[in-house]
Every structure is written in C-alpha cells, then in structure tokens.
Amino acid sequence: MPVVPQSFAMGEMLAVLLARDMADGEKAIVGTNSDIQVAACNLARARHAPHLWWVSGPGGMTNPTEGIIRPAADAENIAVAQAVMDLPLMIDFIDWQVHFFDFAILGALQTDRFGNINTVCVGDHAKPRLRGPGTVGISALCGLSKRFYIMMTRHDRGAFVPKVDFVCGAGHMTGGSSRTDAGLPEGGPRLVVTPLGVFDFEPASKAMRVRSLHEGVTIDEVRDNTGFDLLVPDKIERTLAPDAEELFVLRRAVDTTGVLPAKFPWPKAN
Amino acid sequence: MKTSSGKIVDLATALSVVKDGMTVGIGGWIFHGQPMALIRGLIARGVRDLTLVPAPGSVAPDMLIGAGCVKETACVFISFEHLGLAPNFRRAAQSGTVKVLEMDGPGIAGGLRAGACDLPYGLIPDLGTDLPKVNPNGYRKARVQEGSRPLLEVPAIKPDVLLLHGQQADEEGNVQYFGAGYFDLLMAQAAKHVICSVDRIVPTSTVRQSARLTKIPSAFVDAIVVTPFGAHPGCSPGLYDQDEAHLKTYVAASRDQKSFDSYLDTFVRNGGGEPAYRDKIGAQALAALTSGGAAP
C-alpha cells in the first residue's frame, strides 16, 4: 500500500476526516475496540458539534469526554459519562428502532463496490480461509441508522473486493434502489475513509466513487489497490489534510495520551 | 461455607450441574467479566459436546473451544480485539471441528428476550444480511402484513446453564458490578440455571449501601462461587485490569493444538484448581493488575 509519511498519524487523519462530517446535535453509537471513532466524536464535540451525543454500544456510557481515549466498554468511562444505560434497554433503539442514530462508524475485513460490510469470514462460510470475529451490532447499525461511515485502516485488494464474501452489514446492497427495494430504511454508507483517500457513492448507481486522494497518492495507486472499478470524477480533489488547529484540539483535548499515534501509525509503504 | 441462602458454594459443587451436551451461556463483554474460573473448572472436569451461547466474548469461549469441550457455538462476536482474532475459535471454525451458528446483535437480543418472556421466538427486522443463509434455523422469514417492514423470527434462547462473573456478592446472592452489566441480566432471566463467580463476598450492609450496583438480584442467581481473580486473564471492572502479558502468552500458546494442550496442562489441567492457577500466575503479577497501572 503506497503511503506518504505525514506529520500526523494515520489514526489522527482518519479521526479528523470523520469528525468534519459530523453535525451538531446528531446521535451516534460507538462499538467495541473503537479508538478512532471515539476520537472523531469527541473531536467534533470539542470543535463544531458541541451537542453531538454518542453512546458506548456495549457499556451504555453517554458522552464520556475525558481527554483520554479508552475502549468504549471500559468501566473508567462511567466516571466521566453523562448517563449510564443498561444494554437490555438499549437494544430497543439499537436493534429495532428505525433511524434513531444519525450515524455509526464501522470497520471491516472486506468492503465492496456498494459499501457492504463483512467482518465474518473470508472464503466460504462453512470452511473459511479466514474466520473473522462476527457481526455483533453491525447488521443493525448498517440497516437502521440514517447513514454510516466505513473506516478502513488498510486499503488493498484483500479489503476492497468486488463483492464481500459475507454480507453482515448491508450497504447499498447491489446498487441502485436495491437497498430500499429489500425493505430496508433509507440510509447506507456515506463515506469510506482509508489511508489512501476518501470515497463516496454515486447517487444513482450507488457505486463507490473517488472523492479525494490524500497528499502524495495517485489514482493509479488507488486502482492497483482496489479490487473493483471505482468511479473516478474528471477532476480528482486532494484531501484537505488535518490543519494545525484540528491537530491541536485532537492532541490537547481528545487524545492527550497519544493512543492514536501509538496504535495507528501509517502503514509501511510496499 | 454454610450460608443462610445456601447459594454460596464451592467451584466443584456449582459446576456439577453442567452435563455433557448442555447449552451453556457465557456473560460479560469481550475481555470484561469473562467467567474464567468457571471456564477453567469446566475444562478440568472434562465436559464434552457443549453448545455455547456466548455474549460477545473472547478468552472464555475460545478456551473452552480450544480444550475440546464444544460441539457447536453461537457466534455473535468472538474477538481478541487489539490482540487479533480469537485463536482457538478461528482454528476450529476454519477446520470445521466446531460448528458455528452465526448470529448478530439483534438475533441474540431478540432470542434472549423471547427466552426471558417464555415466548417461542422473537421478531427482529430483516436487515438484508447473509445470516439467514448460513443459519436458517436461527433466522426464519416471518409472515407480515402487506406493507410492513420485513421481519425475521429468531427462536427463544434458554441456556441450560449460564456462567457470569461479578465483582462482589452478599451471602443472599445479590451480585454487584462495578462496570456495565452488558447482556448479563437478560441472559440470567432467560437461563434455567445461573452460576456467578465473584471476586469477593461482602456483608449485606455493603450491598445495601450501594444497591444500584446490584445488577443481578438474588432471585436470578442459583449459585455463587467466590474466586479471587476469577475473571483473569480478562478484567474485572473496577478491581483489576486485563493481563496483557498473559493474554499474549495465551495467544502464542494457541498457535497449534499441541502447544495449547501444553498451556492447558500447565495452567488448567493440573489438579490444583484456582489456588494453583493463582500461584502459577504469581502474586506480584496479580497485584500489579489491581494498581491501575495497566490502564491507558
């Protein structure tokens, strides 16, 4: 994967790109093992979206904003939360209610041309080449929130495949109007953020499209590392890198112990 | 130990209800509140052919699978998070030695709620996933009225035995949690028999002082086992952190079956039970986990 080293870590850049797209007053959910997601939500709260509301999916803590990024399930979040909800009550709005959440941010083993998500297995389910962790709330968050983001810490042909081997989170399904035709609420993936660029989905076909490429990344490199044909606009934008103010707030108010640079450096160029 | 309620029992007595072929639920969440002393006890007893219904978990289902105690397991989520994929679960799933009943959050939530309510099945939204294809008995198309959103029926989940871990309990069997309760109470409502390990016993006056910490009231518990560090190598929220060094040892030992058997012989199948386990881990290592120093 071609990557140009920057003065900020990959995890910091992904958090900044996600935070920029969040709006004040929105409701979000953060799952297990979600350092970048926590950082993005708290960065948005610290800058332009002070009333963004987020809840730890497993732990039920709301808006824990301590300046230290902890696993969302950790008990330490309780002391810095605004409320602590119990999961058997939360399941109503997580697993059943339509459009309670404005958005969720999900990682994946694989994603595809229409932004479907797979965290279950690579290869045939009965005898997988790679057994992944499973679906947990991804099905519900992809299916029921108003939109979702796909956050990939790797961008290569293993992760960006023509069709995911197992759909555990429905994106735009087979494109066009197939998602709502299947009876799912309006929604689906809005952006895909990766170490190479930012991608969106063309409104009619719902196929993945290049929105911007990060500094130093060429379209040929992205094509070489994507297992399907991306839609490419006539003029390709350059991703606006995190600016000094964004990085200052991120490092001084959100991730004061440097979890993101420690856990999510830029991948080594190949 | 004789108590007024008779619910506090030793590990062997508590686990004697678990028979080969039973359906066993496991509470907690990933590395939080994994009932490891109970898991180790089951492995030492050599139970076989279990069907597991774990809440999103890590080392608890993974160790039982690696020890050959499991015929099939539901998988909502089994992960070692930053330490990678669950090694023994992964090997068993990829080789087909354990059958995987693929599930998701709505499936286990709807199934447990139906189980707790004595309903035959729960109704969940059809979210367009491949789950019904690979688990057709777990997800059946529901008949709905014209124009309704598409729904799936998920059969009630009623584990024969449920294994939980809390931080402290009183002698009546009220279990207190210093962190989140996750699915534990809902699972306890759905299960036929509930065994809960706790790190310590406290006077009932202590429980009454902070009754809001009681996530599992005594009516939902059949047996309490007092096992200090009973969630190790996972964390017991508020008492001790997960043991990163030991978890790495565990993952390294899980590279193949022979190596993992050797891990189990050393730490689990040595005849010494939990006291021997704590000795093997070492007082200094355990004490370090209670200092908060391992937290980020």
XYZ file of C-alpha atoms in Angstrom:
566
model
C 0.000 0.000 0.000
C 1.618 3.287 -1.050
C 1.582 5.861 1.679
C 3.443 9.111 2.097
C 4.586 9.789 5.684
C 2.991 12.846 7.268
C 3.431 14.942 10.366
C 0.319 13.296 11.819
C -0.522 9.637 12.332
C -2.927 7.737 10.077
C -5.303 7.311 13.032
C -5.279 11.057 13.634
C -6.071 11.776 9.991
C -8.961 9.292 9.888
C -10.394 10.771 13.095
C -10.181 14.309 11.671
C -11.797 13.315 8.349
C -14.691 11.601 10.143
C -15.160 14.410 12.661
C -15.516 17.000 9.889
C -18.591 15.254 8.522
C -20.480 15.184 11.845
C -23.096 17.811 12.650
C -24.118 19.423 15.921
C -26.955 17.650 17.710
C -26.550 14.327 15.960
C -26.784 10.975 17.744
C -24.138 8.300 17.258
C -23.103 4.927 18.605
C -19.590 3.643 19.189
C -18.816 -0.049 19.469
C -16.084 -2.173 20.950
C -12.449 -1.508 20.005
C -13.196 1.903 18.504
C -10.377 4.291 19.352
C -10.631 6.270 16.106
C -14.413 6.503 16.410
C -14.196 7.792 19.994
C -11.594 10.340 18.927
C -13.690 11.507 15.967
C -16.830 12.022 18.068
C -15.002 13.824 20.861
C -13.080 15.964 18.374
C -16.354 17.034 16.755
C -17.774 17.825 20.211
C -14.699 19.864 21.074
C -14.864 21.884 17.840
C -18.015 22.380 15.777
C -20.567 19.935 17.236
C -20.749 20.531 20.998
C -24.132 18.790 21.241
C -23.204 15.657 19.375
C -24.485 12.749 21.509
C -22.722 9.429 21.465
C -23.222 6.276 23.431
C -20.956 3.300 24.056
C -22.807 0.427 22.414
C -21.837 -2.244 24.923
C -21.288 -0.152 28.047
C -24.106 2.398 27.855
C -21.982 5.382 28.870
C -23.018 8.601 27.091
C -20.572 11.344 26.052
C -17.532 10.231 28.032
C -15.177 13.111 27.217
C -12.165 12.843 29.437
C -9.315 13.630 27.097
C -8.147 10.027 27.241
C -9.232 7.524 24.609
C -10.320 4.327 26.320
C -12.026 1.214 24.988
C -15.709 2.149 24.821
C -16.711 -0.728 27.112
C -14.338 0.189 29.962
C -15.703 0.955 33.423
C -13.419 4.013 33.613
C -15.798 5.734 31.175
C -18.560 5.652 33.804
C -16.980 8.329 35.980
C -16.755 10.749 33.044
C -20.119 9.973 31.408
C -23.375 11.922 31.457
C -25.505 8.785 31.826
C -25.032 5.046 32.019
C -27.671 2.965 30.274
C -28.211 -0.789 30.513
C -27.805 -2.847 27.361
C -31.103 -4.801 27.729
C -32.879 -1.418 27.424
C -30.602 -0.007 24.764
C -31.298 -2.915 22.418
C -34.689 -1.354 21.608
C -33.146 1.622 19.844
C -30.028 -0.219 18.667
C -31.582 -3.331 17.142
C -35.165 -2.373 16.269
C -35.873 1.375 16.009
C -35.507 2.950 12.563
C -33.240 5.997 12.260
C -32.648 6.541 15.986
C -28.969 7.005 15.224
C -27.804 9.572 12.720
C -24.671 7.555 12.125
C -22.299 4.797 13.116
C -18.669 4.277 12.046
C -17.712 0.727 11.137
C -14.534 -1.095 10.230
C -14.477 -4.312 8.225
C -12.404 -7.228 6.945
C -13.865 -6.539 3.500
C -15.992 -3.927 1.832
C -17.161 -3.815 -1.768
C -18.278 -1.622 -4.637
C -21.617 -0.869 -2.973
C -20.291 -0.446 0.558
C -21.487 -3.723 2.013
C -19.541 -4.849 5.077
C -18.033 -8.191 6.071
C -16.497 -8.998 9.459
C -17.491 -12.683 9.468
C -15.262 -14.667 7.132
C -13.096 -14.657 4.035
C -13.960 -17.540 1.729
C -16.860 -19.933 2.107
C -18.646 -19.668 5.470
C -18.644 -23.437 6.002
C -14.865 -23.652 5.568
C -13.457 -20.128 5.652
C -9.908 -19.201 4.711
C -10.095 -16.592 7.453
C -12.581 -16.710 10.296
C -13.376 -13.190 11.493
C -14.887 -12.078 14.791
C -18.551 -11.934 13.725
C -21.386 -9.486 13.185
C -22.394 -8.138 16.632
C -24.327 -4.858 16.070
C -23.050 -4.150 12.546
C -26.173 -5.559 10.878
C -28.435 -3.248 12.850
C -26.279 -0.150 12.585
C -25.836 -0.509 8.810
C -29.500 -1.376 8.411
C -31.176 1.130 10.703
C -29.075 4.280 11.165
C -29.596 7.260 8.850
C -26.126 6.834 7.401
C -22.888 5.113 8.220
C -19.186 5.532 7.598
C -16.775 2.809 6.590
C -13.406 3.285 8.195
C -10.634 1.089 6.809
C -7.137 1.087 8.297
C -5.888 -0.820 5.246
C -6.622 -0.200 1.586
C -5.694 -3.150 -0.627
C -7.289 -5.780 -2.816
C -7.848 -8.062 0.147
C -10.034 -5.458 1.825
C -11.634 -3.803 -1.246
C -13.255 -6.684 -3.125
C -15.826 -6.763 -5.949
C -18.361 -8.471 -3.676
C -17.936 -9.233 0.017
C -17.788 -12.947 0.884
C -20.416 -12.466 3.600
C -22.830 -9.563 3.998
C -23.081 -8.849 7.725
C -23.869 -5.158 7.233
C -25.964 -4.121 4.252
C -24.659 -1.104 2.404
C -26.178 -0.188 -0.928
C -26.568 -3.963 -1.493
C -26.433 -4.471 -5.281
C -26.630 -0.776 -6.081
C -29.365 1.484 -7.436
C -32.533 1.207 -5.356
C -31.833 -2.376 -4.236
C -31.492 -1.375 -0.586
C -34.919 0.179 -0.199
C -36.390 -2.433 -2.581
C -35.341 -5.037 0.002
C -37.385 -3.187 2.616
C -34.503 -1.511 4.407
C -34.890 2.100 5.544
C -33.204 4.892 3.607
C -29.563 5.111 4.527
C -26.433 3.209 3.727
C -22.791 4.198 3.619
C -21.979 7.856 3.037
C -18.187 7.946 3.056
C -15.337 5.472 3.077
C -12.141 6.774 4.676
C -8.873 4.898 4.142
C -5.120 5.543 4.326
C -5.269 6.469 0.615
C -8.313 8.652 0.265
C -11.947 9.471 0.832
C -14.660 7.800 -1.231
C -18.396 8.315 -1.597
C -21.193 6.687 -3.578
C -22.598 8.000 -6.853
C -26.242 8.906 -6.147
C -27.931 6.893 -8.919
C -25.856 3.732 -9.257
C -24.694 3.822 -5.612
C -21.284 2.625 -6.788
C -18.178 3.704 -4.885
C -16.544 6.832 -6.265
C -13.310 8.677 -5.590
C -13.969 11.841 -3.646
C -10.432 12.883 -2.728
C -6.984 11.358 -2.569
C -4.546 12.056 0.256
C -1.349 14.015 -0.321
C 1.096 12.047 -2.482
C -1.364 9.335 -3.513
C -2.021 8.792 -7.242
C -5.143 7.411 -8.854
C -3.119 4.551 -10.336
C -2.004 3.504 -6.875
C -5.599 3.521 -5.677
C -6.718 1.468 -8.689
C -3.904 -1.029 -8.114
C -5.079 -1.495 -4.526
C -8.819 -1.699 -5.160
C -10.346 -4.957 -6.364
C -13.086 -3.327 -8.430
C -13.532 -0.372 -10.784
C -14.002 2.834 -8.829
C -15.941 5.669 -10.388
C -13.462 8.471 -10.982
C -14.586 12.088 -11.460
C -12.966 14.208 -14.174
C -11.132 16.268 -11.605
C -9.850 14.480 -8.529
C -9.753 16.554 -5.350
C -6.855 16.487 -2.931
C -7.863 15.621 0.652
C -7.583 18.661 2.888
C -5.021 17.487 5.431
C -5.691 17.974 9.148
C -4.824 21.562 9.950
C -2.888 22.880 12.929
C -5.992 23.762 14.896
C -7.615 20.358 14.384
C -4.448 18.588 15.456
C -4.028 20.904 18.443
C -7.513 20.170 19.751
C -7.152 16.465 18.989
C -3.869 16.177 20.886
C -4.595 18.569 23.754
C -8.252 17.852 24.461
C -9.211 14.465 22.978
C -6.237 12.095 22.817
C -3.886 13.534 25.415
C -2.030 10.254 25.968
C -1.373 9.626 22.275
C -3.372 6.442 21.776
C -3.965 7.133 18.069
C -0.328 7.648 17.019
C 0.718 4.636 19.123
C -1.907 2.281 17.689
C -2.488 3.651 14.186
C 0.735 4.804 12.525
C 0.910 4.995 8.753
C 1.346 1.536 7.250
C 4.755 0.799 5.797
C 4.938 1.545 2.068
C 5.297 -1.586 -0.057
C -19.116 -22.452 53.587
C -22.619 -22.580 55.073
C -24.741 -19.540 54.406
C -28.310 -18.603 55.125
C -29.319 -18.817 51.481
C -27.110 -21.787 50.629
C -26.218 -20.105 47.335
C -22.542 -19.699 48.060
C -20.956 -22.989 47.096
C -17.526 -24.226 46.058
C -16.497 -24.403 42.422
C -16.901 -28.171 42.047
C -20.384 -28.158 43.592
C -21.505 -25.255 41.406
C -20.237 -26.877 38.209
C -21.665 -30.328 38.999
C -24.928 -29.296 37.297
C -23.171 -28.936 33.931
C -23.581 -32.154 31.918
C -22.172 -33.177 28.564
C -24.233 -31.867 25.662
C -25.815 -28.945 27.535
C -26.318 -25.443 26.186
C -24.128 -23.064 28.159
C -24.463 -19.280 28.085
C -21.489 -17.050 28.884
C -21.837 -13.440 30.038
C -19.504 -10.448 30.035
C -18.268 -8.497 27.038
C -15.021 -9.292 25.159
C -12.341 -9.067 27.897
C -14.746 -7.709 30.528
C -16.199 -10.049 33.152
C -15.329 -13.322 31.447
C -16.163 -16.074 33.990
C -12.759 -17.693 33.601
C -12.597 -19.603 36.895
C -15.843 -21.339 35.912
C -14.487 -21.997 32.411
C -11.255 -23.446 33.804
C -13.309 -25.575 36.183
C -15.358 -26.999 33.306
C -12.214 -27.808 31.344
C -10.635 -29.514 34.371
C -13.789 -31.621 34.695
C -13.584 -32.563 31.031
C -17.158 -31.777 29.958
C -17.851 -32.531 26.294
C -20.146 -31.626 23.416
C -21.353 -28.312 24.806
C -23.332 -25.847 22.730
C -22.152 -22.354 23.628
C -24.188 -19.171 23.559
C -21.625 -16.530 24.453
C -22.368 -12.840 24.676
C -19.685 -11.055 22.616
C -16.645 -12.629 24.215
C -13.002 -13.522 23.960
C -10.959 -15.915 26.049
C -13.915 -17.690 27.718
C -15.453 -19.252 24.592
C -12.017 -19.514 22.969
C -10.525 -21.565 25.823
C -13.490 -23.959 26.017
C -13.269 -24.478 22.251
C -9.501 -24.996 22.382
C -9.933 -27.535 25.187
C -12.250 -29.664 23.054
C -15.331 -29.136 25.247
C -17.500 -27.661 22.491
C -19.562 -29.246 19.719
C -21.075 -26.038 18.396
C -21.041 -22.382 19.288
C -23.189 -19.406 18.514
C -21.003 -16.575 17.287
C -22.274 -13.055 17.778
C -18.731 -11.786 18.163
C -15.651 -13.607 19.412
C -12.562 -11.422 19.272
C -9.277 -10.703 20.989
C -9.574 -7.062 19.890
C -6.100 -5.483 19.573
C -4.528 -8.917 20.114
C -6.101 -10.244 16.936
C -8.658 -12.889 16.117
C -9.667 -15.464 18.735
C -7.019 -18.106 18.016
C -8.660 -21.396 19.007
C -12.099 -20.345 17.754
C -10.502 -19.355 14.472
C -8.675 -22.670 14.088
C -11.790 -24.689 14.966
C -14.016 -22.678 12.617
C -11.562 -22.856 9.719
C -11.039 -26.613 10.102
C -14.726 -27.287 10.720
C -14.196 -29.132 14.029
C -16.728 -26.869 15.773
C -19.990 -25.936 14.125
C -20.573 -22.170 14.095
C -24.112 -20.852 14.478
C -23.666 -17.394 13.005
C -25.662 -14.729 14.880
C -25.836 -10.970 15.256
C -26.776 -8.468 17.940
C -30.487 -8.386 17.071
C -30.559 -12.198 16.905
C -29.202 -12.722 20.397
C -31.158 -9.775 21.819
C -34.444 -10.992 20.317
C -33.734 -14.610 21.205
C -32.841 -13.838 24.816
C -35.817 -11.568 25.264
C -38.111 -14.294 23.923
C -36.418 -16.772 26.256
C -36.860 -14.472 29.233
C -40.536 -13.932 28.341
C -41.346 -17.608 27.644
C -42.249 -16.776 24.069
C -41.394 -19.274 21.321
C -39.488 -16.745 19.228
C -38.662 -13.093 18.922
C -39.276 -10.814 15.954
C -36.404 -8.777 14.588
C -36.045 -6.635 11.473
C -34.715 -8.353 8.345
C -31.559 -6.313 7.803
C -30.554 -7.782 4.450
C -27.620 -9.841 5.725
C -26.438 -13.342 4.780
C -27.183 -14.657 8.293
C -30.420 -16.498 7.305
C -28.495 -18.286 4.524
C -25.920 -19.825 6.866
C -28.150 -20.181 9.939
C -31.628 -20.957 8.551
C -32.920 -22.351 11.860
C -31.780 -19.254 13.708
C -33.365 -16.779 11.273
C -36.721 -17.634 9.675
C -38.677 -15.319 7.429
C -41.712 -14.073 9.395
C -45.165 -13.680 7.885
C -46.002 -9.990 7.886
C -48.901 -7.856 6.746
C -48.702 -6.242 3.333
C -46.569 -3.097 3.527
C -44.881 -3.997 6.814
C -41.126 -3.922 7.064
C -39.701 -7.416 6.501
C -39.134 -9.336 9.728
C -37.355 -12.470 10.878
C -38.279 -14.919 13.623
C -35.445 -15.843 15.983
C -36.054 -18.835 18.265
C -36.036 -18.264 22.024
C -32.650 -18.741 23.688
C -32.869 -20.541 27.039
C -29.431 -21.764 28.119
C -29.399 -24.796 30.420
C -26.703 -23.108 32.460
C -25.378 -19.551 32.405
C -21.902 -18.570 33.588
C -21.370 -14.988 34.803
C -18.715 -13.034 36.659
C -19.451 -10.118 39.008
C -17.208 -8.203 41.359
C -18.876 -8.871 44.697
C -21.940 -10.506 46.241
C -23.547 -10.854 49.630
C -24.473 -14.180 51.177
C -28.032 -13.951 49.868
C -26.642 -13.925 46.352
C -27.088 -10.313 45.259
C -24.358 -9.715 42.703
C -22.810 -6.284 42.274
C -21.000 -4.955 39.218
C -18.594 -2.020 39.248
C -18.808 -1.701 35.463
C -21.506 -2.240 32.856
C -23.849 -5.225 33.082
C -23.939 -5.881 29.318
C -26.328 -8.758 28.476
C -25.810 -10.459 31.862
C -29.196 -9.757 33.476
C -31.188 -10.529 30.325
C -29.253 -13.789 29.979
C -29.926 -14.593 33.634
C -33.654 -14.035 33.070
C -33.589 -16.389 30.088
C -31.378 -19.140 31.544
C -32.600 -22.163 33.506
C -29.710 -22.164 35.963
C -27.321 -19.309 36.761
C -23.833 -19.694 38.217
C -21.988 -16.497 39.044
C -18.388 -16.177 40.167
C -17.400 -13.129 42.200
C -14.025 -11.863 43.337
C -15.199 -11.374 46.915
C -18.066 -11.685 49.381
C -19.211 -8.582 51.250
C -21.688 -8.049 54.111
C -25.266 -7.441 53.039
C -24.958 -3.977 54.615
C -22.327 -3.160 51.989
C -24.706 -4.230 49.236
C -27.498 -2.114 50.703
C -25.245 0.956 50.837
C -24.924 0.910 47.064
C -27.928 -1.077 45.846
C -27.665 0.477 42.375
C -24.562 -1.609 41.789
C -26.612 -4.795 42.163
C -27.061 -5.806 38.530
C -28.117 -9.399 39.277
C -30.561 -9.550 42.208
C -30.529 -12.802 44.176
C -33.747 -14.144 42.604
C -31.843 -14.573 39.311
C -28.876 -16.466 40.765
C -28.709 -20.152 41.709
C -25.094 -20.477 42.769
C -22.321 -18.071 43.747
C -18.690 -19.120 43.650
C -16.118 -16.950 45.387
C -12.967 -16.934 43.256
C -10.475 -14.096 43.672
C -9.156 -13.123 40.228
C -11.837 -15.354 38.747
C -12.000 -13.222 35.585
C -8.238 -13.411 34.927
C -6.739 -13.030 32.300
C -9.686 -10.780 31.422
C -10.564 -7.791 33.568
C -12.927 -7.497 36.497
C -14.123 -3.906 36.057
C -13.111 -1.676 38.955
C -10.957 -4.366 40.595
C -8.243 -5.413 38.151
C -7.200 -4.853 34.546
C -6.864 -7.485 31.886
C -3.467 -9.169 31.936
C -1.939 -8.165 28.610
C 1.234 -10.179 29.186
C -0.668 -13.362 29.983
C -3.082 -12.843 27.090
C -0.084 -12.609 24.766
C 1.259 -15.828 26.285
C -2.146 -17.393 25.664
C -2.257 -16.252 22.035
C 1.289 -17.512 21.421
C 0.437 -20.853 23.032
C -2.623 -21.134 20.790
C -0.577 -21.439 17.579
C -1.419 -25.173 17.350
C -3.320 -27.780 19.341
C -0.251 -29.424 20.849
C 1.045 -26.146 22.156
C -2.365 -25.146 23.515
C -2.756 -28.526 25.247
C 0.529 -27.845 26.946
C -0.817 -24.430 28.093
C -3.925 -26.129 29.485
C -1.845 -28.797 31.254
C 0.224 -26.090 32.905
C -2.495 -23.658 33.910
C -5.788 -25.548 33.957
C -5.498 -29.362 33.961
C -3.004 -29.666 36.804
C -5.403 -30.849 39.519
C -4.791 -27.794 41.663
C -7.822 -25.699 40.729
C -7.900 -21.929 41.144
C -5.378 -21.735 44.023
C -2.795 -23.452 41.819
C -3.745 -21.168 38.911
C -3.175 -18.049 41.005
C 0.168 -19.466 42.150
C 1.204 -20.058 38.549
C 0.313 -16.502 37.555
C 2.070 -15.200 40.654
C 1.076 -12.821 43.418
C 3.197 -9.983 42.062
C 1.688 -10.192 38.600
C -1.833 -10.301 40.013
C -1.169 -7.417 42.398
C 0.138 -5.300 39.510
C -3.206 -5.701 37.733
C -5.016 -4.044 40.643
C -2.852 -0.925 40.602
C -4.487 0.758 37.636
C -1.052 0.973 36.055
C -2.062 -1.136 33.090
C -4.855 1.267 32.126
C -4.160 3.518 29.126
